[in-house]
Coordinates of C-alpha atoms and ligand atoms in Angstrom, one line a residue:
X23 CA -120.2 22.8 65.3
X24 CA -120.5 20.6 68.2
X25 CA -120.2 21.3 71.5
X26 CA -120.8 20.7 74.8
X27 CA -121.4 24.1 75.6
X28 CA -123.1 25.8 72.9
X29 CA -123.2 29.1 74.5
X30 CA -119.2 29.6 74.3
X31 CA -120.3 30.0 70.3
X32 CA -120.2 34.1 70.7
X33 CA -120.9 35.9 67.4
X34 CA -120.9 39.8 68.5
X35 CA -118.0 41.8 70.3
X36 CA -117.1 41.9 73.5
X37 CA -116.6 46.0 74.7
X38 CA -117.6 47.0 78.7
X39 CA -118.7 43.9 79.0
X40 CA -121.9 44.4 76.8
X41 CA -121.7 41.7 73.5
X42 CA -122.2 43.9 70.9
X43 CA -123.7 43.2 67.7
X44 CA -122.7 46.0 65.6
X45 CA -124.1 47.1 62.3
X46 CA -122.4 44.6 59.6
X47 CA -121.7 41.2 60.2
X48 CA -118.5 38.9 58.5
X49 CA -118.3 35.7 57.2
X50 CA -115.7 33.0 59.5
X51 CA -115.2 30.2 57.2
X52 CA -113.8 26.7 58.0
X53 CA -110.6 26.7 55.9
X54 CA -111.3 22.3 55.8
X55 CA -114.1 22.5 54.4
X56 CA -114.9 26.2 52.9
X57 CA -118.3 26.3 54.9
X58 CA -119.3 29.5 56.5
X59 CA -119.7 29.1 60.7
X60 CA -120.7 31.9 61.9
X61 CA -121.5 35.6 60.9
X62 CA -119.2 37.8 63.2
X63 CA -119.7 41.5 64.0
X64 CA -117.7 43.6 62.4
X65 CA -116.6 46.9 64.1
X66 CA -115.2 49.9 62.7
X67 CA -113.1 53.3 63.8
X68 CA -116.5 54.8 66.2
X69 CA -117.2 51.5 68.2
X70 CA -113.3 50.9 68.8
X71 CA -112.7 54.3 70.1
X72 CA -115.5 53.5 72.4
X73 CA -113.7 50.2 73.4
X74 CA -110.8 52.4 74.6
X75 CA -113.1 54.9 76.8
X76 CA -114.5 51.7 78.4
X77 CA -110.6 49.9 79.0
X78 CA -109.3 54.0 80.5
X79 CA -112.0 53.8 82.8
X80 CA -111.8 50.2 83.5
X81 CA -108.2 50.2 83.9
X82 CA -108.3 52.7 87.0
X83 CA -110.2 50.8 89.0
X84 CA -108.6 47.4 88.1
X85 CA -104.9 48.9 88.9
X86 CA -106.1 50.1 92.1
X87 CA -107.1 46.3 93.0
X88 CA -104.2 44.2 94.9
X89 CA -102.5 42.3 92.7
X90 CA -103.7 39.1 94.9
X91 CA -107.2 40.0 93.6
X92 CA -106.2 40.4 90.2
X93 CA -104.3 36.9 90.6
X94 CA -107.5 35.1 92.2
X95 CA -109.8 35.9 89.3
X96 CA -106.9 35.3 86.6
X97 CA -106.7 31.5 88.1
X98 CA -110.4 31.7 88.1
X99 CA -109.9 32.3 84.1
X100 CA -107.6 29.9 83.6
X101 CA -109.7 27.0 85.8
X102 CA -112.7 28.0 83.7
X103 CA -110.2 27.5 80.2
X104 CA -109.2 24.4 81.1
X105 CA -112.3 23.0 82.1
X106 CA -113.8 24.0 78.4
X107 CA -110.7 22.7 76.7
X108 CA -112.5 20.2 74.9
X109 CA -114.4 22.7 73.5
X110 CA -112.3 25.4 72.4
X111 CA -110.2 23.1 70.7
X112 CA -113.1 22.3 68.7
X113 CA -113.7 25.9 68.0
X114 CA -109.7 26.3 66.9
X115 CA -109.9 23.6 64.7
X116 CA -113.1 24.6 63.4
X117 CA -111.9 28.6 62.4
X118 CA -108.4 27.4 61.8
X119 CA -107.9 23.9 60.7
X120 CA -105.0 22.9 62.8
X121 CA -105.6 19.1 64.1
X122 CA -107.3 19.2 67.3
X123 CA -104.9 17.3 68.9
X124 CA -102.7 20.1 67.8
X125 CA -105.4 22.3 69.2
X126 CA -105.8 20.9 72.9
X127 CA -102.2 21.4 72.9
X128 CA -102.3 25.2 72.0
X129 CA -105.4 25.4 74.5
X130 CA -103.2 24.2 77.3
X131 CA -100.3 26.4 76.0
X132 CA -102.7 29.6 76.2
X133 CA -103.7 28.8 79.4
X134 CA -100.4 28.4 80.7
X135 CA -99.6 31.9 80.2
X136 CA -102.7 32.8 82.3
X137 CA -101.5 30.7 85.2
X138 CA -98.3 31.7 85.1
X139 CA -98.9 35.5 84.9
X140 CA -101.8 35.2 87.5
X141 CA -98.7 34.3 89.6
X142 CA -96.5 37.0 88.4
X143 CA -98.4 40.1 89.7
X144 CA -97.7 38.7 93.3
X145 CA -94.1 39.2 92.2
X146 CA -93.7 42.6 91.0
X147 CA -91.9 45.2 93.1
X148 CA -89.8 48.3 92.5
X149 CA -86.7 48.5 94.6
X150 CA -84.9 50.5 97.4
X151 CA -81.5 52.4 96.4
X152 CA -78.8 53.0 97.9
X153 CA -78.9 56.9 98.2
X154 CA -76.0 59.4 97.0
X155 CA -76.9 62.2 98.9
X156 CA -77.6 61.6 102.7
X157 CA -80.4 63.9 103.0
X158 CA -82.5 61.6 100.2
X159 CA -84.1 58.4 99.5
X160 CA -84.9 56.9 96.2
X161 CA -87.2 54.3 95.2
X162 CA -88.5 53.1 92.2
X163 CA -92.0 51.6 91.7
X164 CA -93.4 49.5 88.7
X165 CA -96.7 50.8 87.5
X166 CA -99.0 49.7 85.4
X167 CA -98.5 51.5 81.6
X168 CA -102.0 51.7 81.0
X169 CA -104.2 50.8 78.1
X170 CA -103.3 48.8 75.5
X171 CA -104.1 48.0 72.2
X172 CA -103.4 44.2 71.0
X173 CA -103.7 42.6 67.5
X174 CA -103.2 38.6 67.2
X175 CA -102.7 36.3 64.4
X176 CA -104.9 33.5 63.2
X177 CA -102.2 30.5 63.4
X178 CA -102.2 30.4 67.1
X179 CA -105.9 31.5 68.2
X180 CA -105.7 31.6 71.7
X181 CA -102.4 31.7 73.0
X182 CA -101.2 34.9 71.1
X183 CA -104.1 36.4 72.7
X184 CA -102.8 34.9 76.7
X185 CA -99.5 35.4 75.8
X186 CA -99.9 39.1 76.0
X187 CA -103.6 39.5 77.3
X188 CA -102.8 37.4 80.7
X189 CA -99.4 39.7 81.3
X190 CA -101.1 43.0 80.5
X191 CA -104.1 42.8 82.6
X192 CA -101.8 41.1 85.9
X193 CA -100.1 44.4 85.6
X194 CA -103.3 46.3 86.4
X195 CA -103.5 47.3 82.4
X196 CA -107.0 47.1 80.7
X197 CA -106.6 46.6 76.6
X198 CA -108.5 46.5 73.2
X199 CA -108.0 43.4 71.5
X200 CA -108.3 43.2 67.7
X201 CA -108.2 39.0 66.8
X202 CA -107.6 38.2 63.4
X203 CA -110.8 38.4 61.0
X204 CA -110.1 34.5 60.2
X205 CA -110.0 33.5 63.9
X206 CA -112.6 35.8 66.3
X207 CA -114.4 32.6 67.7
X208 CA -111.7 31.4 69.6
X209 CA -111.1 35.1 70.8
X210 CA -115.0 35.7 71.8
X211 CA -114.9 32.5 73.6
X212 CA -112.2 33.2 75.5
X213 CA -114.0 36.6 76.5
X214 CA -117.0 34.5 77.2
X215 CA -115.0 32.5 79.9
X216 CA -113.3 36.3 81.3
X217 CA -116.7 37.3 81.7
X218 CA -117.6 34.4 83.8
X219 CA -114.3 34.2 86.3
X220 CA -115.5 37.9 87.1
X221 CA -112.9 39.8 84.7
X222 CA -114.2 43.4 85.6
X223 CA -116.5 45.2 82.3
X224 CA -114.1 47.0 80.2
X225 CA -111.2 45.3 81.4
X226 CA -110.6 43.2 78.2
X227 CA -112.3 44.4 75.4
X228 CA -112.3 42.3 72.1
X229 CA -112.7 44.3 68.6
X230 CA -113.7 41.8 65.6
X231 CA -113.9 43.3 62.5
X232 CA -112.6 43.1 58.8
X233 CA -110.9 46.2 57.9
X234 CA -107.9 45.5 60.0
X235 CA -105.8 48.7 58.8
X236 CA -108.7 50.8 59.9
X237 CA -109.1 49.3 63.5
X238 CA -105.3 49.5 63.8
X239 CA -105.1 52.8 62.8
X240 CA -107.6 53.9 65.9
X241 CA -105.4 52.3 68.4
X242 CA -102.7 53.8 67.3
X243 CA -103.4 57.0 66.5
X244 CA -105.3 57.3 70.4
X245 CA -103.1 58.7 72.8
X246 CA -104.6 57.1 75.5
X247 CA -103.3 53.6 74.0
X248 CA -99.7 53.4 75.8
X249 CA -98.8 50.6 74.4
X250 CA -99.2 48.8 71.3
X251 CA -98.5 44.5 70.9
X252 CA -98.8 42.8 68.0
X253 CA -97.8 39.3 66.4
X254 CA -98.0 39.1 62.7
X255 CA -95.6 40.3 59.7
X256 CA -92.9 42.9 59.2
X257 CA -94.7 44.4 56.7
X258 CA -97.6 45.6 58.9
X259 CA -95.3 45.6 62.2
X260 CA -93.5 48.4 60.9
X261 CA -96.8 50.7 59.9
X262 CA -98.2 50.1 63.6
X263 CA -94.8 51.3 64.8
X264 CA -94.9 54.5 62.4
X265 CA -98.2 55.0 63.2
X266 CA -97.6 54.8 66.8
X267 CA -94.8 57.5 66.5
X268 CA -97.2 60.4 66.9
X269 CA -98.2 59.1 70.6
X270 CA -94.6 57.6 71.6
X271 CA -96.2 54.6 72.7
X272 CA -94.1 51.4 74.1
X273 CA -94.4 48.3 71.4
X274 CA -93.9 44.7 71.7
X275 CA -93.7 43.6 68.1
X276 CA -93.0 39.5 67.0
X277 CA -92.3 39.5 63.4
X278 CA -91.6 37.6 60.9
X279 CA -89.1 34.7 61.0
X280 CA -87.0 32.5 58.8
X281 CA -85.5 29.6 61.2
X282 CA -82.7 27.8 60.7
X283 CA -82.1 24.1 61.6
X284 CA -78.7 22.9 61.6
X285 CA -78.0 19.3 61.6
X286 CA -74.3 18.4 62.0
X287 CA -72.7 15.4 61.4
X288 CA -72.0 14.4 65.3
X289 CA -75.8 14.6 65.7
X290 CA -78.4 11.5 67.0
X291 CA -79.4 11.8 63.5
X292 CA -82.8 9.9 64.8
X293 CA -83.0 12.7 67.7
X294 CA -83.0 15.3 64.8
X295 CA -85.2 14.1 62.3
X296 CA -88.0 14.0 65.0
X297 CA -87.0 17.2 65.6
X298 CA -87.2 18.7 62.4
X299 CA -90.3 17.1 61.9
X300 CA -91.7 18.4 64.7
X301 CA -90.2 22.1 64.3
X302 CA -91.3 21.9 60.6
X303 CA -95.1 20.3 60.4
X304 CA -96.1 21.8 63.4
X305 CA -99.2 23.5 62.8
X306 CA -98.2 22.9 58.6
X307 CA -95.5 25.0 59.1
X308 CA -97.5 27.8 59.7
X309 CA -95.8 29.0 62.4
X310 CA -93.2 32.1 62.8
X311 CA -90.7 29.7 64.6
X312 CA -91.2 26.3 61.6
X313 CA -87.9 25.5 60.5
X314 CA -87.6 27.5 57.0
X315 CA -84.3 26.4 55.7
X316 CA -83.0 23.2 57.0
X317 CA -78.7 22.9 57.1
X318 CA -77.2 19.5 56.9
X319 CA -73.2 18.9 56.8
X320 CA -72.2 17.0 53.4
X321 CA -71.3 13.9 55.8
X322 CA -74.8 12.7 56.7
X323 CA -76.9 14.7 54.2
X324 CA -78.3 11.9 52.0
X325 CA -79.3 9.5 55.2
X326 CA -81.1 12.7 56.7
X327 CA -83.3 13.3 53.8
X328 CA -83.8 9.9 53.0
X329 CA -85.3 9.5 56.8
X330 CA -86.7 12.8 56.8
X331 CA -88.6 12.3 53.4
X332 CA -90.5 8.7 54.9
X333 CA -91.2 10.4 57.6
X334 CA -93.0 13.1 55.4
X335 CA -94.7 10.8 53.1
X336 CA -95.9 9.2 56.3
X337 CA -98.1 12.0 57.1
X338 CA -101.7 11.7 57.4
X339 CA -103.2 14.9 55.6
X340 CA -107.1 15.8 56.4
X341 CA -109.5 17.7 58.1
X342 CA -108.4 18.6 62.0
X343 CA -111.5 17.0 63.2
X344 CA -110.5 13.7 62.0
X345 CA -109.1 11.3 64.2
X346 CA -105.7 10.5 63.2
X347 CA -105.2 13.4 61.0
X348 CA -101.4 15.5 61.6
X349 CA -101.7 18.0 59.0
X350 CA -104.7 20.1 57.9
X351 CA -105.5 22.8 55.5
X352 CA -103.6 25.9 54.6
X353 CA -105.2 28.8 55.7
X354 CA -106.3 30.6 52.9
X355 CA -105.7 30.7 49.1
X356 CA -103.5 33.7 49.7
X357 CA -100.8 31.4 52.1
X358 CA -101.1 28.2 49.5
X359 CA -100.1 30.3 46.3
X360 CA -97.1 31.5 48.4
X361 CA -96.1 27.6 48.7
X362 CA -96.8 26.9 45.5
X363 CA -94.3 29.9 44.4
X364 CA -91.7 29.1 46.7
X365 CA -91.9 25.2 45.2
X366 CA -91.9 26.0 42.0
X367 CA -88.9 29.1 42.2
X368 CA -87.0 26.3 43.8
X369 CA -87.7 23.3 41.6
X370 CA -87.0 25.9 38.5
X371 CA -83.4 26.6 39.7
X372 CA -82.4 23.0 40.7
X373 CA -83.7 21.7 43.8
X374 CA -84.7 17.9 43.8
X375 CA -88.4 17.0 45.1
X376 CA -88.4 13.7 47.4
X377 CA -91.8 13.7 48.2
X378 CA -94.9 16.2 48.1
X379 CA -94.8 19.6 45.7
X380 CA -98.1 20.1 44.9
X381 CA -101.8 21.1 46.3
X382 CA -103.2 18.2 47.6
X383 CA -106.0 15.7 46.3
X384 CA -108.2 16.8 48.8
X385 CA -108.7 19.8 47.2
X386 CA -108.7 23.4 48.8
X387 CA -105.9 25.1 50.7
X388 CA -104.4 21.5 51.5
X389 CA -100.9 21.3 50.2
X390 CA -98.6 17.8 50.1
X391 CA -96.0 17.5 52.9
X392 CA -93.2 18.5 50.8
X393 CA -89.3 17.4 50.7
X394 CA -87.0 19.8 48.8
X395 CA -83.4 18.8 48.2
X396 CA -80.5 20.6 46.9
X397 CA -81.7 23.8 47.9
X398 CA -79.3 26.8 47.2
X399 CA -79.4 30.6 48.7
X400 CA -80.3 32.2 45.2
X401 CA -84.2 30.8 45.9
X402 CA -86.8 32.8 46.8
X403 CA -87.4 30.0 50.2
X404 CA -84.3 31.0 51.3
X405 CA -84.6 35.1 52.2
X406 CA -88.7 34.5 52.9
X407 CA -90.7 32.5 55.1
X408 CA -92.5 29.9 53.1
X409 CA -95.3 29.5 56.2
X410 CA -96.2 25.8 54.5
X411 CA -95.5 21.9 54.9
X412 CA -92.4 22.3 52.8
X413 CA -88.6 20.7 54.3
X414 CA -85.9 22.5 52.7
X415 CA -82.7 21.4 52.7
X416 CA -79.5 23.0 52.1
X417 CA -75.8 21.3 52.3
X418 CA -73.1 22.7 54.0
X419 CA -69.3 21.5 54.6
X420 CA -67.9 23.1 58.1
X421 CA -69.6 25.0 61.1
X422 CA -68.3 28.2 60.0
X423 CA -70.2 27.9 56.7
X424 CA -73.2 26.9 58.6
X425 CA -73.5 29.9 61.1
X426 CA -72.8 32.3 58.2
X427 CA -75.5 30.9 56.0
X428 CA -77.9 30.7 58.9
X429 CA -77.6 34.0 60.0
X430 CA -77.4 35.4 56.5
X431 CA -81.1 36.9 56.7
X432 CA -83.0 40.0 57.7
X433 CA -84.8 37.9 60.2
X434 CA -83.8 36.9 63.5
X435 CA -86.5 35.1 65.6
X436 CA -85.7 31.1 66.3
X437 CA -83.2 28.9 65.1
X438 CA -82.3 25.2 65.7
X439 CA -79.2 23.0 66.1
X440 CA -78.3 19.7 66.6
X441 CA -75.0 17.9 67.6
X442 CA -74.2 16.1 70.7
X443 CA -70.9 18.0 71.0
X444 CA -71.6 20.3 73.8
X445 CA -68.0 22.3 73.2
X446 CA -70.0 23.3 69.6
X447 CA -73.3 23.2 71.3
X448 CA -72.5 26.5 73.1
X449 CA -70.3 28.0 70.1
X450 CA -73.1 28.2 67.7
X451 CA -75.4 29.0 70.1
X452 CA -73.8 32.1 71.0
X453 CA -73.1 32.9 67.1
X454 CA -76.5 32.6 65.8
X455 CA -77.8 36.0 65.7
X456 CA -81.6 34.6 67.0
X457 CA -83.5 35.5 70.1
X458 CA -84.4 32.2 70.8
X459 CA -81.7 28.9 69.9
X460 CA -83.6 25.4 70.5
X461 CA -80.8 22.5 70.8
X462 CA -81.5 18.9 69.9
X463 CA -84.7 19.4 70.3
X464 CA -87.7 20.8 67.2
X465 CA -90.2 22.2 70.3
X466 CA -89.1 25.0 72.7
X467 CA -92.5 27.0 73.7
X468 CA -93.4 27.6 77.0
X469 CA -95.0 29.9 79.3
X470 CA -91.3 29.8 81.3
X471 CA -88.6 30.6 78.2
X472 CA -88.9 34.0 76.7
X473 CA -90.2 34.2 73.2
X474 CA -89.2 37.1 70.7
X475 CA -87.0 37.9 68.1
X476 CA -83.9 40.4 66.9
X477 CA -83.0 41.8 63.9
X478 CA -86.8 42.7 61.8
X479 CA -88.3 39.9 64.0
X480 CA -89.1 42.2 66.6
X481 CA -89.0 44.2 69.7
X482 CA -89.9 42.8 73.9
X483 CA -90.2 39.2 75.2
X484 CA -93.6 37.9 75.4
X485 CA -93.9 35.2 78.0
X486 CA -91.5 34.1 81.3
X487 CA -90.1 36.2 84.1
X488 CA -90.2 38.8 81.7
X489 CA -93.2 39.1 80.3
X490 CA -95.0 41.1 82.5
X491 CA -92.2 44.5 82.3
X492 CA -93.5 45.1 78.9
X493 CA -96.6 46.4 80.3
X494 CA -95.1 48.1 83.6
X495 CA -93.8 51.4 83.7
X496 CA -90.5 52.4 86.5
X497 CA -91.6 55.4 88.2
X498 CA -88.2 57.1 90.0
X499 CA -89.2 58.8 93.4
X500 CA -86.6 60.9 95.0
X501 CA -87.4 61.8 98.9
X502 CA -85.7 64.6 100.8
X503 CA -85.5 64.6 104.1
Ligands
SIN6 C1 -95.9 32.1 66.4 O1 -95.8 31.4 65.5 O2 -96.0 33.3 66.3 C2 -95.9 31.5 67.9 C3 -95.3 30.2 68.0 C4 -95.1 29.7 69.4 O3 -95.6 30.3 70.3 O4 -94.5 28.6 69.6

C-alpha cells in the first residue's frame, strides 16, 4: 500500500493509549484482489475488559474538562483527518474496495461528523423550570452517560466510527470501539490521528479482533458500559439488546433496511434515474439506505428501465484504485452468494434481466451491475436486503398501491420518492413508515439530517442536532429553599 505517510499503517490495538500487539494476529485481505495487507491483532474477552477499566478512568477526567477543551482538540482531529485524506482513502479502498473517489468522499463525510459535534458540546445545556411549588427550584442538567461500547460495520469504515465516536466523546463519554474484522485499518488509523490531536489515553479505545460475538458479549455483559451503539444487521442488533438487558443500558441500534424508491409518473424522469442510480450503486449497493426495491407507475415504466438499464451497462467495474472505476468488489463471498440467490429466486419466478445477472469476468466477489424487470412481491429481493449492484423494479398503477407496497416490510430505515407534485410530495412523505424520506433526490447523508430507522431498523438518531442526547443523560435537581 502506498502512502504518503506510512506510519498511519497501524497493525496492533489501540487501549490507554498504548498500541497493543496482543497474542494472535488476523488476516485483512483486499476484497480486489484477495491479497493479504496486514496481520491485525486480535483481542479477546481479558484485553477488552481492560479497554473498559482504561475508558472509566479516562472518562472522569475527560467529563470534567470544559466542553471548549473537548471541542479544541476534536477540531484538532478533524484538521489532522482532513489533511491525511488522501491517505485514508487509500487505506478504505484498500480493506474495503469501494472506489476511492467513493472513498475521499466517505473520508470527508466522517470527518464532518467530527466537526460538527466538536461544535455541539459548546451547545449543550440543561434548562431552568418554571417551579410549582414557591419554596423550590428545579433544573435539569445533561450529563455525560458514561462509557460506551461501539461496534461498526465494514461498508462505511470511518464514518460509522465518527458518526457515533465524535458525538460520544463531545459529551465527555470515553468508549471501546470494536471495528469490523474486515475493516480495522481504517479504524487504527483514525486512532493514530486521535492520538496525535492530543485525544487523552483511554479516551477512545479501539478493540480489533475476530471473534466478534465474544468481544460483544464483554461490552455488554459489563455494567460499567452505559450504553451500547451499533450499525450492522437485525439479526445481531437484537442479541446485543438482549444481552444488554441484564445492565439496562441505553442503545442506539441502525439495522437493517429495505428502501423503497418510488418513481411516479409526474417525475423529471432524467432527475430520477440519476437518482436511482446514485441511491442504488453507491458503494455497489452495499449500503443499508441503497434503494432495494425500485416502484415505477405503469405510465412511464418501460422508458425508466430502458434509461436506467444504459445507464447500468455504462458502468465501469474494477478495482477501487483504478482511475475511472465506479464499482468495485463485493465484500466477501458470503455478500456475493446472497446476490446471486436473490438473482436467481427472481429470474426463476419471472422477472426479466436487462442487463448484468451474473459474477463478473473479473473474477472474485465482483458482481455485474444488474437490471431486474418485472419484479413481484412473492421474491425473496422483495422482504430482504439484497446489499448488491442489483436495480429492481416493480410496477405499480396509483399512489395508494405504491405506499402500501413500500411500506409493506419489517424494515423501516430510508425510502425515496420522486414527482414534482409537491401536493403528493408531502402526502407520501408523511405515509411512508421510514425514518428518513429523500425526495427527488438518490443522496441525503449528512452530518446536519438525522440518520436512523423505525420499525426493526432501529432505535436513536445518529448525526444532527440530535446526535449528541444519545450519549447525555437528564439529571432532575429539585432545590428547596
Ligand atoms: C449505512 O449504510 O449504514 C450508512 C449509510 C450512510 O450513512 O449514508
Amino acid at each position: 500500500m502506498r502512502l504518503n505517510d506510512p506510519s498511519l499503517l497501524r497493525v496492533d490495538s489501540y487501549v490507554d493509549g498504548n498500541w497493543l500487539a496482543g497474542k494472535r494476529r488476523f488476516a485483512v485481505t483486499n476484497p480486489a484482489t484477495g491479497e493479504v495487507i496486514a496481520n491485525v491483532a486480535d483481542l479477546g474477552p481479558a484485553e477488552v475488559t481492560a479497554a473498559i477499566d482504561a475508558a472509566v478512568t479516562a472518562q472522569r477526567e475527560w467529563s470534567k474538562r470544559t466542553a471548549k477543551d473537548r471541542a479544541m482538540i476534536m477540531r484538532m482531529w478533524y484538521d489532522l483527518v482532513m489533511a491525511n485524506a488522501e491517505d485514508l482513502a487509500v487505506i478504505l479502498t484498500t480493506e474495503m474496495g469501494k472506489p476511492l473517489a467513493e472513498a475521499k468522499g466517505e473520508v470527508a463525510y466522517g470527518a464532518s461528523f467530527i466537526d460538527w459535534f466538536a461544535e455541539e458540546a459548546r451547545r449543550v445545556c440543561g434548562d431552568v423550570l418554571e417551579t410549582p411549588q414557591a419554596d423550590k427550584r428545579l433544573l435539569t442538567l445533561k450529563q455525560p452517560i458514561g462509557v460506551f461500547g461501539a461496534i461498526t460495520p465494514w461498508n462505511f469504515p470511518i464514518a460509522m466510527i465518527t458518526r457515533k465516536v465524535a458525538p460520544g466523546i463531545a459529551a465527555g463519554c470515553a468508549c471501546v470501539l470494536k471495528p469490523a474484522e474486515q475493516t480495522p485499518l481504517s479504524a487504527l488509523a483514525l486512532a493514530e490521528l486521535a492520538e496525535r490531536a492530543g485525544l487523552p489515553s483511554g479516551v477512545m479505545n479501539i478493540v480489533t479482533g475476530m471473534n466478534a460475538p465474544a468481544i460483544g458479549q464483554t461490552l455488554c455483559d459489563d455494567n460499567r458500559i452505559r450504553k451500547m451503539t451499533f450499525t450492522g444487521s437485525t439479526e445481531v442488533g437484537r442479541i446485543l439488546m438482549r444481552q444488554s438487558a441484564g445492565s439496562v443500558k441505553k442503545m442506539s441500534l441502525e439495522l437493517g433496511g429495505n428502501a423503497p424508491l418510488l418513481v411516479f409518473d409526474d417525475a423529471d424522469l432524467d432527475k430520477a434515474v440519476t437518482g436511482a442510480m446514485m441511491s442504488k450503486f453507491r458503494n455497489a449497493g452495499q449500503t443499508c439506505v441503497c434503494a432495494n426495491r425500485i416502484f415505477v407507475q405503469d405510465k412511464i415504466y418501460d422508458a425508466f428501465a430502458k434509461q436506467l438499464a444504459e445507464a447500468t451497462k455504462a458502468l465501469q467495474v474494477g478495482n477501487g484504485l483504478t482511475e475511472g472505476v465506479e464499482q468495485g468488489p463485493i465484500i466477501d463471498n458470503q455478500g456475493l452468494a446472497k446476490i446471486e440467490r436473490h438473482v436467481e429466486d427472481a429470474i426463476g419466478k419471472g422477472a426479466n434481466l436487462l442487463t448484468g445477472g451474473k459474477p463478473h469476468a473479473l473474477g472474485g466477489t465482483f458482481f455485474e451491475p444488474t437490471v431486474l424487470t418485472e419484479m413481484t412481491s412473492d421474491m425473496q429481493l422483495f422482504r430482504e436486503e439484497t446489499f448488491g449492484p442489483v436495480a429492481a423494479l416493480f410496477k405499480f398503477s396509483d399512489e395508494e398501491d405504491a405506499i402500501a407496497m413500500a411500506n409493506d416490510s419489517e424494515f423501516g430505515l430510508a425510502a425515496y420518492l420522486f414527482t414534482e407534485n409537491a401536493a403528493r410530495l408531502f402526502r407520501v412523505s408523511e405515509a411512508l413508515e421510514f425514518g428518513i424520506v429523500a425526495v427527488n433526490t438518490g443522496i441525503f447523508s449528512s452530518e446536519v439530517g438525522p440518520f436512523g430507522g423505525l420499525k426493526n431498523s432501529g432505535l436513536g438518531r445518529e448525526g444532527s442536532k440530535y446526535g449528541i442526547d444519545e450519549f447525555l443523560e437528564i439529571k432532575f435537581v429539585c432545590v428547596g429553599i
